[in-house]
mmCIF file with all atom_site columns, C-alpha atoms in Angstrom:
data_model
loop_
_atom_site.group_PDB
_atom_site.id
_atom_site.type_symbol
_atom_site.label_atom_id
_atom_site.label_alt_id
_atom_site.label_comp_id
_atom_site.label_asym_id
_atom_site.label_entity_id
_atom_site.label_seq_id
_atom_site.pdbx_PDB_ins_code
_atom_site.Cartn_x
_atom_site.Cartn_y
_atom_site.Cartn_z
_atom_site.occupancy
_atom_site.B_iso_or_equiv
_atom_site.pdbx_formal_charge
_atom_site.auth_seq_id
_atom_site.auth_comp_id
_atom_site.auth_asym_id
_atom_site.auth_atom_id
_atom_site.pdbx_PDB_model_num
ATOM 1   C CA . MET R 1 1   ? 53.053 199.619 135.506 1.00 0.00 ? 1   MET R CA 1
ATOM 2   C CA . ILE R 1 2   ? 52.730 200.243 131.783 1.00 0.00 ? 2   ILE R CA 1
ATOM 3   C CA . ALA R 1 3   ? 54.183 203.539 130.495 1.00 0.00 ? 3   ALA R CA 1
ATOM 4   C CA . ILE R 1 4   ? 52.095 205.840 128.347 1.00 0.00 ? 4   ILE R CA 1
ATOM 5   C CA . SER R 1 5   ? 53.424 206.256 124.804 1.00 0.00 ? 5   SER R CA 1
ATOM 6   C CA . ASN R 1 6   ? 53.313 209.319 122.612 1.00 0.00 ? 6   ASN R CA 1
ATOM 7   C CA . ASN R 1 7   ? 51.777 207.882 119.456 1.00 0.00 ? 7   ASN R CA 1
ATOM 8   C CA . THR R 1 8   ? 50.349 204.453 118.800 1.00 0.00 ? 8   THR R CA 1
ATOM 9   C CA . TYR R 1 9   ? 51.009 202.520 115.545 1.00 0.00 ? 9   TYR R CA 1
ATOM 10  C CA . ALA R 1 10  ? 50.435 199.076 114.123 1.00 0.00 ? 10  ALA R CA 1
ATOM 11  C CA . TYR R 1 11  ? 52.106 197.083 111.355 1.00 0.00 ? 11  TYR R CA 1
ATOM 12  C CA . VAL R 1 12  ? 50.324 194.444 109.346 1.00 0.00 ? 12  VAL R CA 1
ATOM 13  C CA . ARG R 1 13  ? 51.937 192.221 106.695 1.00 0.00 ? 13  ARG R CA 1
ATOM 14  C CA . VAL R 1 14  ? 50.558 189.472 104.534 1.00 0.00 ? 14  VAL R CA 1
ATOM 15  C CA . SER R 1 15  ? 52.954 187.447 102.344 1.00 0.00 ? 15  SER R CA 1
ATOM 16  C CA . THR R 1 16  ? 51.057 187.752 99.034  1.00 0.00 ? 16  THR R CA 1
ATOM 17  C CA . ARG R 1 17  ? 48.444 189.903 97.516  1.00 0.00 ? 17  ARG R CA 1
ATOM 18  C CA . ASP R 1 18  ? 46.026 186.996 97.621  1.00 0.00 ? 18  ASP R CA 1
ATOM 19  C CA . GLN R 1 19  ? 46.179 186.626 101.424 1.00 0.00 ? 19  GLN R CA 1
ATOM 20  C CA . ASN R 1 20  ? 43.711 188.421 103.642 1.00 0.00 ? 20  ASN R CA 1
ATOM 21  C CA . GLU R 1 21  ? 44.835 190.798 106.332 1.00 0.00 ? 21  GLU R CA 1
ATOM 22  C CA . ASP R 1 22  ? 41.468 190.725 108.210 1.00 0.00 ? 22  ASP R CA 1
ATOM 23  C CA . ARG R 1 23  ? 42.754 188.408 110.960 1.00 0.00 ? 23  ARG R CA 1
ATOM 24  C CA . GLN R 1 24  ? 45.534 190.858 111.854 1.00 0.00 ? 24  GLN R CA 1
ATOM 25  C CA . LEU R 1 25  ? 43.306 193.865 111.622 1.00 0.00 ? 25  LEU R CA 1
ATOM 26  C CA . MET R 1 26  ? 40.668 192.229 113.850 1.00 0.00 ? 26  MET R CA 1
ATOM 27  C CA . ALA R 1 27  ? 43.284 191.692 116.497 1.00 0.00 ? 27  ALA R CA 1
ATOM 28  C CA . LEU R 1 28  ? 43.935 195.419 116.490 1.00 0.00 ? 28  LEU R CA 1
ATOM 29  C CA . ASP R 1 29  ? 40.289 196.296 116.956 1.00 0.00 ? 29  ASP R CA 1
ATOM 30  C CA . GLY R 1 30  ? 39.602 198.095 120.249 1.00 0.00 ? 30  GLY R CA 1
ATOM 31  C CA . LEU R 1 31  ? 43.217 199.336 120.669 1.00 0.00 ? 31  LEU R CA 1
ATOM 32  C CA . SER R 1 32  ? 42.338 202.920 119.649 1.00 0.00 ? 32  SER R CA 1
ATOM 33  C CA . ILE R 1 33  ? 44.943 203.033 116.972 1.00 0.00 ? 33  ILE R CA 1
ATOM 34  C CA . PRO R 1 34  ? 44.249 205.857 114.449 1.00 0.00 ? 34  PRO R CA 1
ATOM 35  C CA . GLU R 1 35  ? 43.567 204.481 111.005 1.00 0.00 ? 35  GLU R CA 1
ATOM 36  C CA . LYS R 1 36  ? 46.339 206.599 109.501 1.00 0.00 ? 36  LYS R CA 1
ATOM 37  C CA . ASN R 1 37  ? 48.805 204.928 111.904 1.00 0.00 ? 37  ASN R CA 1
ATOM 38  C CA . ILE R 1 38  ? 48.106 201.420 110.615 1.00 0.00 ? 38  ILE R CA 1
ATOM 39  C CA . PHE R 1 39  ? 50.668 200.445 107.992 1.00 0.00 ? 39  PHE R CA 1
ATOM 40  C CA . LEU R 1 40  ? 49.983 197.502 105.718 1.00 0.00 ? 40  LEU R CA 1
ATOM 41  C CA . ASP R 1 41  ? 52.268 195.705 103.301 1.00 0.00 ? 41  ASP R CA 1
ATOM 42  C CA . LYS R 1 42  ? 51.091 192.908 100.921 1.00 0.00 ? 42  LYS R CA 1
ATOM 43  C CA . GLN R 1 43  ? 54.306 191.251 99.892  1.00 0.00 ? 43  GLN R CA 1
ATOM 44  C CA . SER R 1 44  ? 56.845 188.689 101.047 1.00 0.00 ? 44  SER R CA 1
ATOM 45  C CA . GLY R 1 45  ? 59.120 189.213 104.000 1.00 0.00 ? 45  GLY R CA 1
ATOM 46  C CA . LYS R 1 46  ? 62.089 188.165 101.904 1.00 0.00 ? 46  LYS R CA 1
ATOM 47  C CA . ASP R 1 47  ? 63.657 191.602 102.492 1.00 0.00 ? 47  ASP R CA 1
ATOM 48  C CA . PHE R 1 48  ? 62.866 194.824 104.242 1.00 0.00 ? 48  PHE R CA 1
ATOM 49  C CA . GLU R 1 49  ? 62.336 196.953 101.086 1.00 0.00 ? 49  GLU R CA 1
ATOM 50  C CA . ARG R 1 50  ? 58.661 196.982 102.023 1.00 0.00 ? 50  ARG R CA 1
ATOM 51  C CA . PRO R 1 51  ? 57.319 200.525 101.344 1.00 0.00 ? 51  PRO R CA 1
ATOM 52  C CA . GLN R 1 52  ? 54.894 200.745 104.267 1.00 0.00 ? 52  GLN R CA 1
ATOM 53  C CA . TYR R 1 53  ? 57.322 199.274 106.699 1.00 0.00 ? 53  TYR R CA 1
ATOM 54  C CA . ARG R 1 54  ? 59.899 201.843 105.623 1.00 0.00 ? 54  ARG R CA 1
ATOM 55  C CA . ARG R 1 55  ? 57.416 204.688 106.023 1.00 0.00 ? 55  ARG R CA 1
ATOM 56  C CA . LEU R 1 56  ? 56.481 203.458 109.472 1.00 0.00 ? 56  LEU R CA 1
ATOM 57  C CA . VAL R 1 57  ? 60.079 203.234 110.725 1.00 0.00 ? 57  VAL R CA 1
ATOM 58  C CA . LYS R 1 58  ? 60.720 206.764 109.535 1.00 0.00 ? 58  LYS R CA 1
ATOM 59  C CA . LYS R 1 59  ? 57.733 208.045 111.476 1.00 0.00 ? 59  LYS R CA 1
ATOM 60  C CA . LEU R 1 60  ? 58.517 206.281 114.751 1.00 0.00 ? 60  LEU R CA 1
ATOM 61  C CA . LYS R 1 61  ? 59.845 208.459 117.536 1.00 0.00 ? 61  LYS R CA 1
ATOM 62  C CA . PRO R 1 62  ? 61.190 207.609 121.052 1.00 0.00 ? 62  PRO R CA 1
ATOM 63  C CA . ASP R 1 63  ? 58.428 206.295 123.342 1.00 0.00 ? 63  ASP R CA 1
ATOM 64  C CA . ASP R 1 64  ? 55.937 205.611 120.501 1.00 0.00 ? 64  ASP R CA 1
ATOM 65  C CA . LEU R 1 65  ? 54.142 202.303 120.764 1.00 0.00 ? 65  LEU R CA 1
ATOM 66  C CA . LEU R 1 66  ? 53.998 199.713 117.924 1.00 0.00 ? 66  LEU R CA 1
ATOM 67  C CA . TYR R 1 67  ? 51.561 196.780 117.843 1.00 0.00 ? 67  TYR R CA 1
ATOM 68  C CA . ILE R 1 68  ? 52.128 193.672 115.714 1.00 0.00 ? 68  ILE R CA 1
ATOM 69  C CA . LYS R 1 69  ? 50.003 190.506 115.693 1.00 0.00 ? 69  LYS R CA 1
ATOM 70  C CA . SER R 1 70  ? 52.886 188.050 115.754 1.00 0.00 ? 70  SER R CA 1
ATOM 71  C CA . ILE R 1 71  ? 56.678 188.207 115.865 1.00 0.00 ? 71  ILE R CA 1
ATOM 72  C CA . ASP R 1 72  ? 57.166 186.788 112.349 1.00 0.00 ? 72  ASP R CA 1
ATOM 73  C CA . ARG R 1 73  ? 55.647 189.991 110.904 1.00 0.00 ? 73  ARG R CA 1
ATOM 74  C CA . LEU R 1 74  ? 59.038 191.585 111.500 1.00 0.00 ? 74  LEU R CA 1
ATOM 75  C CA . GLY R 1 75  ? 61.089 189.302 109.261 1.00 0.00 ? 75  GLY R CA 1
ATOM 76  C CA . ARG R 1 76  ? 61.571 186.061 107.410 1.00 0.00 ? 76  ARG R CA 1
ATOM 77  C CA . ASN R 1 77  ? 64.116 184.425 109.678 1.00 0.00 ? 77  ASN R CA 1
ATOM 78  C CA . TYR R 1 78  ? 65.663 184.429 113.151 1.00 0.00 ? 78  TYR R CA 1
ATOM 79  C CA . GLU R 1 79  ? 68.431 186.873 112.332 1.00 0.00 ? 79  GLU R CA 1
ATOM 80  C CA . GLU R 1 80  ? 66.165 189.457 110.600 1.00 0.00 ? 80  GLU R CA 1
ATOM 81  C CA . ILE R 1 81  ? 63.609 189.392 113.365 1.00 0.00 ? 81  ILE R CA 1
ATOM 82  C CA . LEU R 1 82  ? 66.223 190.030 116.030 1.00 0.00 ? 82  LEU R CA 1
ATOM 83  C CA . GLU R 1 83  ? 67.784 192.780 113.914 1.00 0.00 ? 83  GLU R CA 1
ATOM 84  C CA . GLN R 1 84  ? 64.495 194.664 113.343 1.00 0.00 ? 84  GLN R CA 1
ATOM 85  C CA . TRP R 1 85  ? 63.698 194.250 117.101 1.00 0.00 ? 85  TRP R CA 1
ATOM 86  C CA . ARG R 1 86  ? 67.031 195.829 117.874 1.00 0.00 ? 86  ARG R CA 1
ATOM 87  C CA . VAL R 1 87  ? 66.525 198.672 115.419 1.00 0.00 ? 87  VAL R CA 1
ATOM 88  C CA . LEU R 1 88  ? 63.042 199.428 116.781 1.00 0.00 ? 88  LEU R CA 1
ATOM 89  C CA . THR R 1 89  ? 63.755 199.123 120.506 1.00 0.00 ? 89  THR R CA 1
ATOM 90  C CA . LYS R 1 90  ? 67.411 200.242 120.759 1.00 0.00 ? 90  LYS R CA 1
ATOM 91  C CA . GLU R 1 91  ? 67.858 202.740 117.852 1.00 0.00 ? 91  GLU R CA 1
ATOM 92  C CA . LYS R 1 92  ? 64.357 204.132 117.489 1.00 0.00 ? 92  LYS R CA 1
ATOM 93  C CA . ARG R 1 93  ? 63.659 203.515 121.207 1.00 0.00 ? 93  ARG R CA 1
ATOM 94  C CA . VAL R 1 94  ? 59.990 202.653 120.665 1.00 0.00 ? 94  VAL R CA 1
ATOM 95  C CA . ASP R 1 95  ? 57.893 200.168 122.644 1.00 0.00 ? 95  ASP R CA 1
ATOM 96  C CA . ILE R 1 96  ? 56.598 197.011 120.939 1.00 0.00 ? 96  ILE R CA 1
ATOM 97  C CA . VAL R 1 97  ? 53.611 194.887 121.868 1.00 0.00 ? 97  VAL R CA 1
ATOM 98  C CA . VAL R 1 98  ? 53.310 191.401 120.274 1.00 0.00 ? 98  VAL R CA 1
ATOM 99  C CA . LEU R 1 99  ? 49.605 190.518 120.557 1.00 0.00 ? 99  LEU R CA 1
ATOM 100 C CA . ASP R 1 100 ? 50.098 186.750 120.191 1.00 0.00 ? 100 ASP R CA 1
ATOM 101 C CA . MET R 1 101 ? 52.619 186.834 122.998 1.00 0.00 ? 101 MET R CA 1
ATOM 102 C CA . PRO R 1 102 ? 51.846 189.114 125.933 1.00 0.00 ? 102 PRO R CA 1
ATOM 103 C CA . LEU R 1 103 ? 55.286 188.466 127.455 1.00 0.00 ? 103 LEU R CA 1
ATOM 104 C CA . LEU R 1 104 ? 56.719 190.471 124.525 1.00 0.00 ? 104 LEU R CA 1
ATOM 105 C CA . ASP R 1 105 ? 55.527 193.882 125.752 1.00 0.00 ? 105 ASP R CA 1
ATOM 106 C CA . THR R 1 106 ? 58.466 196.169 126.198 1.00 0.00 ? 106 THR R CA 1
ATOM 107 C CA . ARG R 1 107 ? 56.394 198.609 128.269 1.00 0.00 ? 107 ARG R CA 1
ATOM 108 C CA . ARG R 1 108 ? 56.645 196.096 131.081 1.00 0.00 ? 108 ARG R CA 1
ATOM 109 C CA . GLY R 1 109 ? 59.802 195.440 133.064 1.00 0.00 ? 109 GLY R CA 1
ATOM 110 C CA . LYS R 1 110 ? 61.850 198.378 132.080 1.00 0.00 ? 110 LYS R CA 1
ATOM 111 C CA . ASP R 1 111 ? 64.548 197.362 134.540 1.00 0.00 ? 111 ASP R CA 1
ATOM 112 C CA . LEU R 1 112 ? 67.534 195.186 133.573 1.00 0.00 ? 112 LEU R CA 1
ATOM 113 C CA . MET R 1 113 ? 65.873 191.903 134.574 1.00 0.00 ? 113 MET R CA 1
ATOM 114 C CA . GLY R 1 114 ? 62.739 192.747 132.628 1.00 0.00 ? 114 GLY R CA 1
ATOM 115 C CA . ALA R 1 115 ? 64.774 193.574 129.496 1.00 0.00 ? 115 ALA R CA 1
ATOM 116 C CA . PHE R 1 116 ? 66.830 190.386 129.955 1.00 0.00 ? 116 PHE R CA 1
ATOM 117 C CA . LEU R 1 117 ? 63.695 188.178 130.209 1.00 0.00 ? 117 LEU R CA 1
ATOM 118 C CA . SER R 1 118 ? 62.143 189.945 127.214 1.00 0.00 ? 118 SER R CA 1
ATOM 119 C CA . ASP R 1 119 ? 65.250 189.279 125.077 1.00 0.00 ? 119 ASP R CA 1
ATOM 120 C CA . ILE R 1 120 ? 65.286 185.656 126.020 1.00 0.00 ? 120 ILE R CA 1
ATOM 121 C CA . VAL R 1 121 ? 61.622 185.216 125.106 1.00 0.00 ? 121 VAL R CA 1
ATOM 122 C CA . LEU R 1 122 ? 62.202 187.033 121.880 1.00 0.00 ? 122 LEU R CA 1
ATOM 123 C CA . GLN R 1 123 ? 65.102 184.825 120.826 1.00 0.00 ? 123 GLN R CA 1
ATOM 124 C CA . VAL R 1 124 ? 63.165 181.672 121.666 1.00 0.00 ? 124 VAL R CA 1
ATOM 125 C CA . LEU R 1 125 ? 60.126 182.803 119.720 1.00 0.00 ? 125 LEU R CA 1
ATOM 126 C CA . SER R 1 126 ? 62.244 183.973 116.736 1.00 0.00 ? 126 SER R CA 1
ATOM 127 C CA . PHE R 1 127 ? 63.824 180.536 116.541 1.00 0.00 ? 127 PHE R CA 1
ATOM 128 C CA . VAL R 1 128 ? 60.424 178.834 116.850 1.00 0.00 ? 128 VAL R CA 1
ATOM 129 C CA . ALA R 1 129 ? 58.990 181.064 114.050 1.00 0.00 ? 129 ALA R CA 1
ATOM 130 C CA . GLU R 1 130 ? 61.878 180.304 111.710 1.00 0.00 ? 130 GLU R CA 1
ATOM 131 C CA . ASN R 1 131 ? 61.801 176.564 112.561 1.00 0.00 ? 131 ASN R CA 1
ATOM 132 C CA . GLU R 1 132 ? 58.061 176.459 111.900 1.00 0.00 ? 132 GLU R CA 1
ATOM 133 C CA . ARG R 1 133 ? 58.549 178.013 108.429 1.00 0.00 ? 133 ARG R CA 1
ATOM 134 C CA . THR R 1 134 ? 61.360 175.522 107.713 1.00 0.00 ? 134 THR R CA 1
ATOM 135 C CA . CYS R 1 135 ? 59.063 172.660 108.709 1.00 0.00 ? 135 CYS R CA 1
ATOM 136 C CA . ILE R 1 136 ? 56.263 174.009 106.488 1.00 0.00 ? 136 ILE R CA 1
ATOM 137 C CA . ARG R 1 137 ? 58.591 174.206 103.507 1.00 0.00 ? 137 ARG R CA 1
ATOM 138 C CA . GLN R 1 138 ? 59.865 170.718 104.169 1.00 0.00 ? 138 GLN R CA 1
ATOM 139 C CA . ARG R 1 139 ? 56.332 169.335 104.387 1.00 0.00 ? 139 ARG R CA 1
ATOM 140 C CA . GLN R 1 140 ? 55.368 171.110 101.169 1.00 0.00 ? 140 GLN R CA 1
ATOM 141 C CA . SER R 1 141 ? 58.384 169.596 99.366  1.00 0.00 ? 141 SER R CA 1
ATOM 142 C CA . GLU R 1 142 ? 57.605 166.166 100.718 1.00 0.00 ? 142 GLU R CA 1
ATOM 143 C CA . GLY R 1 143 ? 53.984 166.575 99.670  1.00 0.00 ? 143 GLY R CA 1
ATOM 144 C CA . ILE R 1 144 ? 54.968 167.611 96.199  1.00 0.00 ? 144 ILE R CA 1
ATOM 145 C CA . ALA R 1 145 ? 57.460 164.691 95.812  1.00 0.00 ? 145 ALA R CA 1
ATOM 146 C CA . ALA R 1 146 ? 54.811 162.235 97.009  1.00 0.00 ? 146 ALA R CA 1
ATOM 147 C CA . ALA R 1 147 ? 52.239 163.727 94.572  1.00 0.00 ? 147 ALA R CA 1
ATOM 148 C CA . LYS R 1 148 ? 54.660 163.438 91.725  1.00 0.00 ? 148 LYS R CA 1
ATOM 149 C CA . ALA R 1 149 ? 55.404 159.840 92.633  1.00 0.00 ? 149 ALA R CA 1
ATOM 150 C CA . ARG R 1 150 ? 51.604 159.182 92.295  1.00 0.00 ? 150 ARG R CA 1
ATOM 151 C CA . GLY R 1 151 ? 51.664 160.748 88.848  1.00 0.00 ? 151 GLY R CA 1
ATOM 152 C CA . VAL R 1 152 ? 50.149 164.167 89.747  1.00 0.00 ? 152 VAL R CA 1
ATOM 153 C CA . LYS R 1 153 ? 51.160 166.766 87.255  1.00 0.00 ? 153 LYS R CA 1
ATOM 154 C CA . PHE R 1 154 ? 51.947 170.338 88.437  1.00 0.00 ? 154 PHE R CA 1
ATOM 155 C CA . GLY R 1 155 ? 51.764 173.540 86.485  1.00 0.00 ? 155 GLY R CA 1
ATOM 156 C CA . ARG R 1 156 ? 49.616 174.461 83.520  1.00 0.00 ? 156 ARG R CA 1
ATOM 157 C CA . PRO R 1 157 ? 48.714 171.660 81.165  1.00 0.00 ? 157 PRO R CA 1
ATOM 158 C CA . PRO R 1 158 ? 50.730 171.861 77.872  1.00 0.00 ? 158 PRO R CA 1
ATOM 159 C CA . THR R 1 159 ? 49.051 173.624 74.963  1.00 0.00 ? 159 THR R CA 1
ATOM 160 C CA . PRO R 1 160 ? 47.800 170.997 72.462  1.00 0.00 ? 160 PRO R CA 1
ATOM 161 C CA . LEU R 1 161 ? 49.802 170.720 69.247  1.00 0.00 ? 161 LEU R CA 1
ATOM 162 C CA . PRO R 1 162 ? 48.100 172.397 66.228  1.00 0.00 ? 162 PRO R CA 1
ATOM 163 C CA . ASP R 1 163 ? 46.494 170.068 63.682  1.00 0.00 ? 163 ASP R CA 1
ATOM 164 C CA . ASN R 1 164 ? 49.171 170.597 61.104  1.00 0.00 ? 164 ASN R CA 1
ATOM 165 C CA . PHE R 1 165 ? 52.105 170.038 63.522  1.00 0.00 ? 165 PHE R CA 1
ATOM 166 C CA . HIS R 1 166 ? 52.942 166.466 62.489  1.00 0.00 ? 166 HIS R CA 1
ATOM 167 C CA . GLN R 1 167 ? 53.032 167.331 58.757  1.00 0.00 ? 167 GLN R CA 1
ATOM 168 C CA . VAL R 1 168 ? 55.000 170.512 59.361  1.00 0.00 ? 168 VAL R CA 1
ATOM 169 C CA . HIS R 1 169 ? 57.423 168.612 61.607  1.00 0.00 ? 169 HIS R CA 1
ATOM 170 C CA . GLN R 1 170 ? 57.897 165.948 58.935  1.00 0.00 ? 170 GLN R CA 1
ATOM 171 C CA . ASP R 1 171 ? 58.493 168.574 56.232  1.00 0.00 ? 171 ASP R CA 1
ATOM 172 C CA . TRP R 1 172 ? 61.021 170.339 58.472  1.00 0.00 ? 172 TRP R CA 1
ATOM 173 C CA . ARG R 1 173 ? 62.897 167.189 59.407  1.00 0.00 ? 173 ARG R CA 1
ATOM 174 C CA . GLY R 1 174 ? 62.853 166.272 55.663  1.00 0.00 ? 174 GLY R CA 1
ATOM 175 C CA . LYS R 1 175 ? 64.493 169.681 54.971  1.00 0.00 ? 175 LYS R CA 1
ATOM 176 C CA . LYS R 1 176 ? 61.596 170.785 52.768  1.00 0.00 ? 176 LYS R CA 1
ATOM 177 C CA . ILE R 1 177 ? 61.168 173.871 54.911  1.00 0.00 ? 177 ILE R CA 1
ATOM 178 C CA . THR R 1 178 ? 63.302 175.824 57.320  1.00 0.00 ? 178 THR R CA 1
ATOM 179 C CA . LEU R 1 179 ? 62.870 176.004 61.065  1.00 0.00 ? 179 LEU R CA 1
ATOM 180 C CA . GLN R 1 180 ? 61.533 179.574 60.753  1.00 0.00 ? 180 GLN R CA 1
ATOM 181 C CA . GLN R 1 181 ? 59.024 178.461 58.138  1.00 0.00 ? 181 GLN R CA 1
ATOM 182 C CA . ALA R 1 182 ? 57.913 175.504 60.276  1.00 0.00 ? 182 ALA R CA 1
ATOM 183 C CA . ALA R 1 183 ? 57.411 177.695 63.316  1.00 0.00 ? 183 ALA R CA 1
ATOM 184 C CA . LYS R 1 184 ? 55.462 180.267 61.308  1.00 0.00 ? 184 LYS R CA 1
ATOM 185 C CA . ALA R 1 185 ? 53.263 177.545 59.774  1.00 0.00 ? 185 ALA R CA 1
ATOM 186 C CA . CYS R 1 186 ? 52.384 176.402 63.311  1.00 0.00 ? 186 CYS R CA 1
ATOM 187 C CA . SER R 1 187 ? 51.935 180.044 64.583  1.00 0.00 ? 187 SER R CA 1
ATOM 188 C CA . MET R 1 188 ? 54.606 179.519 67.203  1.00 0.00 ? 188 MET R CA 1
ATOM 189 C CA . PRO R 1 189 ? 57.858 181.328 68.107  1.00 0.00 ? 189 PRO R CA 1
ATOM 190 C CA . VAL R 1 190 ? 60.851 179.439 66.762  1.00 0.00 ? 190 VAL R CA 1
ATOM 191 C CA . GLY R 1 191 ? 61.998 178.354 70.218  1.00 0.00 ? 191 GLY R CA 1
ATOM 192 C CA . THR R 1 192 ? 58.540 177.026 71.111  1.00 0.00 ? 192 THR R CA 1
ATOM 193 C CA . PHE R 1 193 ? 58.349 174.994 67.950  1.00 0.00 ? 193 PHE R CA 1
ATOM 194 C CA . TYR R 1 194 ? 61.770 173.569 68.409  1.00 0.00 ? 194 TYR R CA 1
ATOM 195 C CA . ALA R 1 195 ? 61.085 172.637 72.026  1.00 0.00 ? 195 ALA R CA 1
ATOM 196 C CA . LYS R 1 196 ? 57.811 170.926 71.126  1.00 0.00 ? 196 LYS R CA 1
ATOM 197 C CA . ALA R 1 197 ? 59.423 169.128 68.209  1.00 0.00 ? 197 ALA R CA 1
ATOM 198 C CA . THR R 1 198 ? 62.189 167.829 70.526  1.00 0.00 ? 198 THR R CA 1
ATOM 199 C CA . ARG R 1 199 ? 59.596 166.624 73.116  1.00 0.00 ? 199 ARG R CA 1
ATOM 200 C CA . PHE R 1 200 ? 57.585 164.978 70.339  1.00 0.00 ? 200 PHE R CA 1
ATOM 201 C CA . GLU R 1 201 ? 60.625 163.155 69.010  1.00 0.00 ? 201 GLU R CA 1
ATOM 202 C CA . ASN R 1 202 ? 61.633 161.960 72.501  1.00 0.00 ? 202 ASN R CA 1
ATOM 203 C CA . SER R 1 203 ? 58.150 160.631 73.169  1.00 0.00 ? 203 SER R CA 1
ATOM 204 C CA . THR R 1 204 ? 57.952 158.559 70.047  1.00 0.00 ? 204 THR R CA 1
#
C-alpha cells in the first residue's frame, strides 16, 4: 500500500540553458503537482550549488513526496547521487519516486526488506548512470580525435590578417617600429599581434 504524503514536489534539471526541459515536464503531467512546487534548474550537475535545488530541499518536510524523471537528476556521479538520496530520505525523511524506474518508489516496502531492496536498486542504477556518462565522454573524445585525424578543425575559424599585416610585421622585425606601434597599426592588442606574428613566422 502506498502512503499518502503531505505535499508533492518535483525537481527538473537540464545541464545547459540550451537544453529543453519539456521531456521531464511532460513526464510529470497528470501527477497533480502544484506548479509552484515544481523546481527547475538549468545548469550543470557539477555541484549542488543549484539555486532551485537548494530552495526545494529547504522546503521539504517529513513525509513530503518528491518526483524526479531519472536518478541522474540528483547528481553528476555515483557518490553524489547516493549522498543526495541519503540526505533526502534519511535526513529530510521525504519519499522519492523515480519515474523512469518504478522500483525506486520509497512509498513502497517501508519494512526493512523493502528498504534493503530499494538501496540495492539505487546503487546499481547510480553506477549505471555514472558509467553511461563516462562512456559518452569517452565516445566524444574518440570522435574528436578521429575528426582531427581527418583534418577537421574545431573552434572558431581564425580572424583573417589585416591587409597591412605583412608590411607592418616586416617593419617591426626590421626594428623600424616598436611592438606597440605594430599592434596599433594593425588595430590589435599587443598580445594578439605578437601571437599572430609568431604563428605567421612558424608557418613560413
